[in-house]
mmCIF file of C-alpha atoms in Angstrom:
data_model
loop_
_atom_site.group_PDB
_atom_site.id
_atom_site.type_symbol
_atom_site.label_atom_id
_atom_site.label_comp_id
_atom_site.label_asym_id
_atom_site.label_seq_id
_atom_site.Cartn_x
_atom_site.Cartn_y
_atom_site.Cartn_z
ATOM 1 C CA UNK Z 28 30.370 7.750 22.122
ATOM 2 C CA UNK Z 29 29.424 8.164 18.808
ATOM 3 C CA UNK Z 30 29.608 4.915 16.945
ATOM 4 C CA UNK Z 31 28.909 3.738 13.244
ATOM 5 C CA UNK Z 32 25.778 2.070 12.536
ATOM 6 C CA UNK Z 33 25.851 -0.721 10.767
ATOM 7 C CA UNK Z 34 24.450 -1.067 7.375
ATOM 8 C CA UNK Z 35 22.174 -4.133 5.280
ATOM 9 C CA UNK Z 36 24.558 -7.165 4.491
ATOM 10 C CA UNK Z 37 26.289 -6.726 7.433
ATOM 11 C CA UNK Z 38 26.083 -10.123 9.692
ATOM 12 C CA UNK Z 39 25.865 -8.686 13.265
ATOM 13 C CA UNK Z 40 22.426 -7.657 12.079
ATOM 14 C CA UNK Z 41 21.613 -11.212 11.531
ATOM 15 C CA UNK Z 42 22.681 -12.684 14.456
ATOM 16 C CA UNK Z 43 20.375 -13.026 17.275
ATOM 17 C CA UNK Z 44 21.003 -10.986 20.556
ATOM 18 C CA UNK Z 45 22.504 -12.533 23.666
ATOM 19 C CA UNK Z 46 21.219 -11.224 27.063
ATOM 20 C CA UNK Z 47 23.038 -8.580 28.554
ATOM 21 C CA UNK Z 48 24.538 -9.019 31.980
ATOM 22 C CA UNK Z 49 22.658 -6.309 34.204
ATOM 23 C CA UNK Z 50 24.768 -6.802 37.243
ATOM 24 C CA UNK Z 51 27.378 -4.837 34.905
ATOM 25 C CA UNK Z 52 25.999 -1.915 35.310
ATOM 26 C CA UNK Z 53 29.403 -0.106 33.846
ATOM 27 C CA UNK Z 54 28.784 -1.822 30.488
ATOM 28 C CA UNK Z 55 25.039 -1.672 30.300
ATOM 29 C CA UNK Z 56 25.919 2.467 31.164
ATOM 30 C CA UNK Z 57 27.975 2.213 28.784
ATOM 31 C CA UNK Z 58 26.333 0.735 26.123
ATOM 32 C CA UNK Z 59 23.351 2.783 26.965
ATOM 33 C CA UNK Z 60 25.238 5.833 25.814
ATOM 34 C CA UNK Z 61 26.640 4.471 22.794
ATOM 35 C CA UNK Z 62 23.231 3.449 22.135
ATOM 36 C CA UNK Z 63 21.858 7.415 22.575
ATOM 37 C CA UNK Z 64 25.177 9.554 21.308
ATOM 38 C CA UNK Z 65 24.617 7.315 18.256
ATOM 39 C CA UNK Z 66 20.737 7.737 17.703
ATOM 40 C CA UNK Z 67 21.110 11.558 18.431
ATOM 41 C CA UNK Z 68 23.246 12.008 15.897
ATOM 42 C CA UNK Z 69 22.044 9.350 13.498
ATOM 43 C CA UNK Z 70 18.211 11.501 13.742
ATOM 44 C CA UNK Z 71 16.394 8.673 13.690
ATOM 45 C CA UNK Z 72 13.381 7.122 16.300
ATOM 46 C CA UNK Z 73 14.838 4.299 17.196
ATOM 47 C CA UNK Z 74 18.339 2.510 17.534
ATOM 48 C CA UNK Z 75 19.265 -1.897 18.615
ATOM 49 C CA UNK Z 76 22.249 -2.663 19.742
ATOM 50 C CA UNK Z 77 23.037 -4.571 17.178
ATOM 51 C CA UNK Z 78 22.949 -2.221 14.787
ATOM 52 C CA UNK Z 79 26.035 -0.499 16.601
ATOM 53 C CA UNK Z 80 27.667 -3.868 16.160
ATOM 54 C CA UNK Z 81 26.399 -5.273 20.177
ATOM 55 C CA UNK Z 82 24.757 -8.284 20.006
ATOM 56 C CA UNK Z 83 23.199 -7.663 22.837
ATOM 57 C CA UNK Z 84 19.406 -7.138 23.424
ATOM 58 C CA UNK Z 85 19.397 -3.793 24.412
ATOM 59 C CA UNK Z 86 17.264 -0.543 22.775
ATOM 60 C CA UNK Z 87 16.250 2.443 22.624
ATOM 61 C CA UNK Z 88 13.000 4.568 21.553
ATOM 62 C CA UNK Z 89 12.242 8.303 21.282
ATOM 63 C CA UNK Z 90 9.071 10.577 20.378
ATOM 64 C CA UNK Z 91 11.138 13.481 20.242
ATOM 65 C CA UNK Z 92 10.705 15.511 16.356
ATOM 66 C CA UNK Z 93 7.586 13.254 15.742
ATOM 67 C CA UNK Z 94 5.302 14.773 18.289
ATOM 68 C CA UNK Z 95 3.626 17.318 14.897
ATOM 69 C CA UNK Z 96 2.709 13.788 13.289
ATOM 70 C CA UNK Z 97 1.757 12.110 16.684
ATOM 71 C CA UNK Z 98 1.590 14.109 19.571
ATOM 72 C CA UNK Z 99 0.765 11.221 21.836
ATOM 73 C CA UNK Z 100 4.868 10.751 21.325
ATOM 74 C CA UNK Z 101 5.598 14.089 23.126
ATOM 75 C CA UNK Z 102 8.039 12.990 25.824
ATOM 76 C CA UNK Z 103 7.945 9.089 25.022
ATOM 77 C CA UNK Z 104 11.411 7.486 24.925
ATOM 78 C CA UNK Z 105 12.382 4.304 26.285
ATOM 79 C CA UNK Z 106 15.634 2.457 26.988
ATOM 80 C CA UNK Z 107 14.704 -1.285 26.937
ATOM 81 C CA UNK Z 108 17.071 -3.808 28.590
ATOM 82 C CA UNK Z 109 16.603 -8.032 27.574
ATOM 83 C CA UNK Z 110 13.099 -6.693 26.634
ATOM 84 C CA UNK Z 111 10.618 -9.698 25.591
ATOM 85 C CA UNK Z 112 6.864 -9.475 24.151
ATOM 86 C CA UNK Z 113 4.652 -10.847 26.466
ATOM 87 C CA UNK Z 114 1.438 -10.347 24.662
ATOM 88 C CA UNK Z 115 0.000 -8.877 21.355
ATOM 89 C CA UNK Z 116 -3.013 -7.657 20.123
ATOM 90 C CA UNK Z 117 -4.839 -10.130 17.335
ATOM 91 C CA UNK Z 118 -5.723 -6.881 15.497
ATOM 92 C CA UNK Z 119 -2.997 -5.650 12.893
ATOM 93 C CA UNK Z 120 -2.038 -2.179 11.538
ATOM 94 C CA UNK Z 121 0.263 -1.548 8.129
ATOM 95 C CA UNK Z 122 2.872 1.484 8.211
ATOM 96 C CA UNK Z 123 5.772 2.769 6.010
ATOM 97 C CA UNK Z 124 8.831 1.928 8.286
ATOM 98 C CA UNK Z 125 12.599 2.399 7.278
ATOM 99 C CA UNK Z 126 15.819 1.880 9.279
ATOM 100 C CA UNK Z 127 18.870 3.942 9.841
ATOM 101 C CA UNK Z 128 20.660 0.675 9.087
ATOM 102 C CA UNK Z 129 18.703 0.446 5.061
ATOM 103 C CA UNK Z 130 18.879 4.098 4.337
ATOM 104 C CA UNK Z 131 16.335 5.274 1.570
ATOM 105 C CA UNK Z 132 14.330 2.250 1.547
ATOM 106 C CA UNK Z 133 10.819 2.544 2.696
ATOM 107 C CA UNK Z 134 8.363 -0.313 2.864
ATOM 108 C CA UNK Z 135 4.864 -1.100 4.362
ATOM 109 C CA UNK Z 136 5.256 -3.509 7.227
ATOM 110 C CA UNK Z 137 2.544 -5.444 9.055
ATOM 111 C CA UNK Z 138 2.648 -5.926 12.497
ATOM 112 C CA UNK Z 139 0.549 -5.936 15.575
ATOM 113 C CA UNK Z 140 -1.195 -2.882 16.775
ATOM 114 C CA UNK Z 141 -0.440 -3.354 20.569
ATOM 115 C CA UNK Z 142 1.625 -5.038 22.359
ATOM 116 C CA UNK Z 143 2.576 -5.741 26.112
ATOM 117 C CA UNK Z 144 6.570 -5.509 26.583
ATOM 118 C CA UNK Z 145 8.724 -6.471 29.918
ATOM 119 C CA UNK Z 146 12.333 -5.011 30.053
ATOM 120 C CA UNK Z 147 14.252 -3.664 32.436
ATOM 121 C CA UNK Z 148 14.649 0.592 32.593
ATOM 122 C CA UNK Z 149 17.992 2.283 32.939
ATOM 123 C CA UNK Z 150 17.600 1.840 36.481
ATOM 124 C CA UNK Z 151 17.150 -1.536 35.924
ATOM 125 C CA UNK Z 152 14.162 -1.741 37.517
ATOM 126 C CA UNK Z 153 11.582 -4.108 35.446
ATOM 127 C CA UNK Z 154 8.786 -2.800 33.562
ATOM 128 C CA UNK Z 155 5.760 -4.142 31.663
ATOM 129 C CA UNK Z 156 3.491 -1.726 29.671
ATOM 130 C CA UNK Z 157 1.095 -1.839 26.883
ATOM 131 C CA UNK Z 158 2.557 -0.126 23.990
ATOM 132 C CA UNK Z 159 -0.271 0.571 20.840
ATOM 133 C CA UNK Z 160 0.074 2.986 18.082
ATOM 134 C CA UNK Z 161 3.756 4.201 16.691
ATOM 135 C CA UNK Z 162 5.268 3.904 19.775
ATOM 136 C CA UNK Z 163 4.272 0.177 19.622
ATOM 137 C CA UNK Z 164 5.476 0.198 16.097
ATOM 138 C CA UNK Z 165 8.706 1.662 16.890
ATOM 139 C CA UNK Z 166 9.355 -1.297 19.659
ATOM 140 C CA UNK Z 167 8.740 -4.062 16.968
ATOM 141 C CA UNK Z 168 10.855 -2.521 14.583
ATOM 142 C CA UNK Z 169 13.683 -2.485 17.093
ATOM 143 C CA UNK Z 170 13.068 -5.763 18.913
ATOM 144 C CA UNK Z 171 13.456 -7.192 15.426
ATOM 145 C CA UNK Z 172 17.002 -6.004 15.623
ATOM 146 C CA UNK Z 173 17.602 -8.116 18.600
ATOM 147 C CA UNK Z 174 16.305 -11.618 16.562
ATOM 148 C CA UNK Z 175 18.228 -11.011 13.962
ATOM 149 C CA UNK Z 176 14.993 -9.776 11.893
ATOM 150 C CA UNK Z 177 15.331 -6.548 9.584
ATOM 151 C CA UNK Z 178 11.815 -4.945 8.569
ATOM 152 C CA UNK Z 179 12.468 -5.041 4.974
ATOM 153 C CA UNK Z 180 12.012 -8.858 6.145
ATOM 154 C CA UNK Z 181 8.660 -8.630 6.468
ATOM 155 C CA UNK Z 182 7.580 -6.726 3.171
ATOM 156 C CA UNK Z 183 5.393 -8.402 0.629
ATOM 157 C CA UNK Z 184 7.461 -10.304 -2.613
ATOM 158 C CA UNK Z 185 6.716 -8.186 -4.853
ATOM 159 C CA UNK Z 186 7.663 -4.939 -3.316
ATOM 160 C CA UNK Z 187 10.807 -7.044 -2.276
ATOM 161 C CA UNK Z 188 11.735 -7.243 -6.027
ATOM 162 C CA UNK Z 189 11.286 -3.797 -6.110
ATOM 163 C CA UNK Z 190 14.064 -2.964 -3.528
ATOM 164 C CA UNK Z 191 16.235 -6.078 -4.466
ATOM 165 C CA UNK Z 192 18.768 -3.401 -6.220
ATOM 166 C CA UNK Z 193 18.727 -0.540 -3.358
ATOM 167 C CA UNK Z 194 19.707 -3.527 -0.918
ATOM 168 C CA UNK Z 195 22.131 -4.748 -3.142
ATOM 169 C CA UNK Z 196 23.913 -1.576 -3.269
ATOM 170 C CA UNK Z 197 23.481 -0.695 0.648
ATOM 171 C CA UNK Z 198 25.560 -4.198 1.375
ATOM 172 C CA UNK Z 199 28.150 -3.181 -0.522
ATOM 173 C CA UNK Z 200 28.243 0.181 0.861
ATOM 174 C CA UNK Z 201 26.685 2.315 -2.181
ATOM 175 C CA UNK Z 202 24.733 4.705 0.244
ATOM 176 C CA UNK Z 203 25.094 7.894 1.404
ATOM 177 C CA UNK Z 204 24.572 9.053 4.893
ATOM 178 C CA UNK Z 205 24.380 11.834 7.320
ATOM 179 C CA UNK Z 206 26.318 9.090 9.875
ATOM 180 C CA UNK Z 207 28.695 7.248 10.016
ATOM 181 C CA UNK Z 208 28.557 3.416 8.723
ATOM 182 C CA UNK Z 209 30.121 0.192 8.116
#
């Protein structure tokens, strides 16, 4: 089911994730489609439970419309279940990122340039994999979600200042989107 994605300001974003149960395997199902009807419609990379108003540390990935830009991507998506970073490269890479949940705000974010992530699949069968490039980026970015960390977190001050206004108006709902919101 479609649901509304939750904007800047909003406090679920803030909170960090609890665990999901994945002997309920009806709600992680569940949640799991939430998690996809939502991102599909939303056209964005990436989606955290949170941001769909879950606290719970579940997310999801997906290549698909940026394989022209990154054709490594062609066929990548994850679904990510009580994922944790278990190791991360020393060397560092800087990107634009934005969110679906601070729409029209871009910023460069730091972050490291590989990392190795364990989660559990959809089948809940656990999985650790490297990750590097923008499909390592994309994980970061939505793991963040799940500590209660937003990218725009992470920007330098000054470009901070700059934005200070546009996230002022997102938190009190002064945005317009091709999704729903709250």
């Amino acid at each position: 089911m479609i649901k509304p994605i939750y904007l800047f300001g909003s406090g679920v974003l803030r909170e960090p994730a609890a665990e999901i149960d994945i002997n309920d395997r009806e709600a992680v199902a569940a949640l799991i489609t939430d998690l996809k009807d939502t991102l599909a419609k939303a056209d964005g990379c990436g989606l955290a439970a949170p941001q769909i108003g879950v606290p719970l540390r579940v997310l999801i990935v997906t290549g698909d419309g940026l394989e022209d830009a990154y054709p490594y991507l062609k066929g990548f998506k994850r679904t990510m279940i009580n994922p944790e970073i278990v190791d991360e490269s020393h060397e560092k890479s800087t990107f634009s990122e934005g969110c679906l949940s601070v729409p029209g705000v871009y910023a460069d974010v730091t972050r490291p340039s590989a990392i190795t992530v364990r989660y559990y699949d959809e089948d809940l069968k656990q999985v650790e994999e490297r990750l590097d490039k923008f499909a390592c980026r994309m994980v970061q970015h939505e793991m963040d979600h799940l500590d209660g960390i937003i990218f725009v977190d992470k920007v330098a001050p000054i470009r901070k200042k700059m934005i200070a206004k546009k996230l002022q108006n997102i938190s009190r709902g002064k945005v317009s989107t091709s999704y729903k919101t709250k």
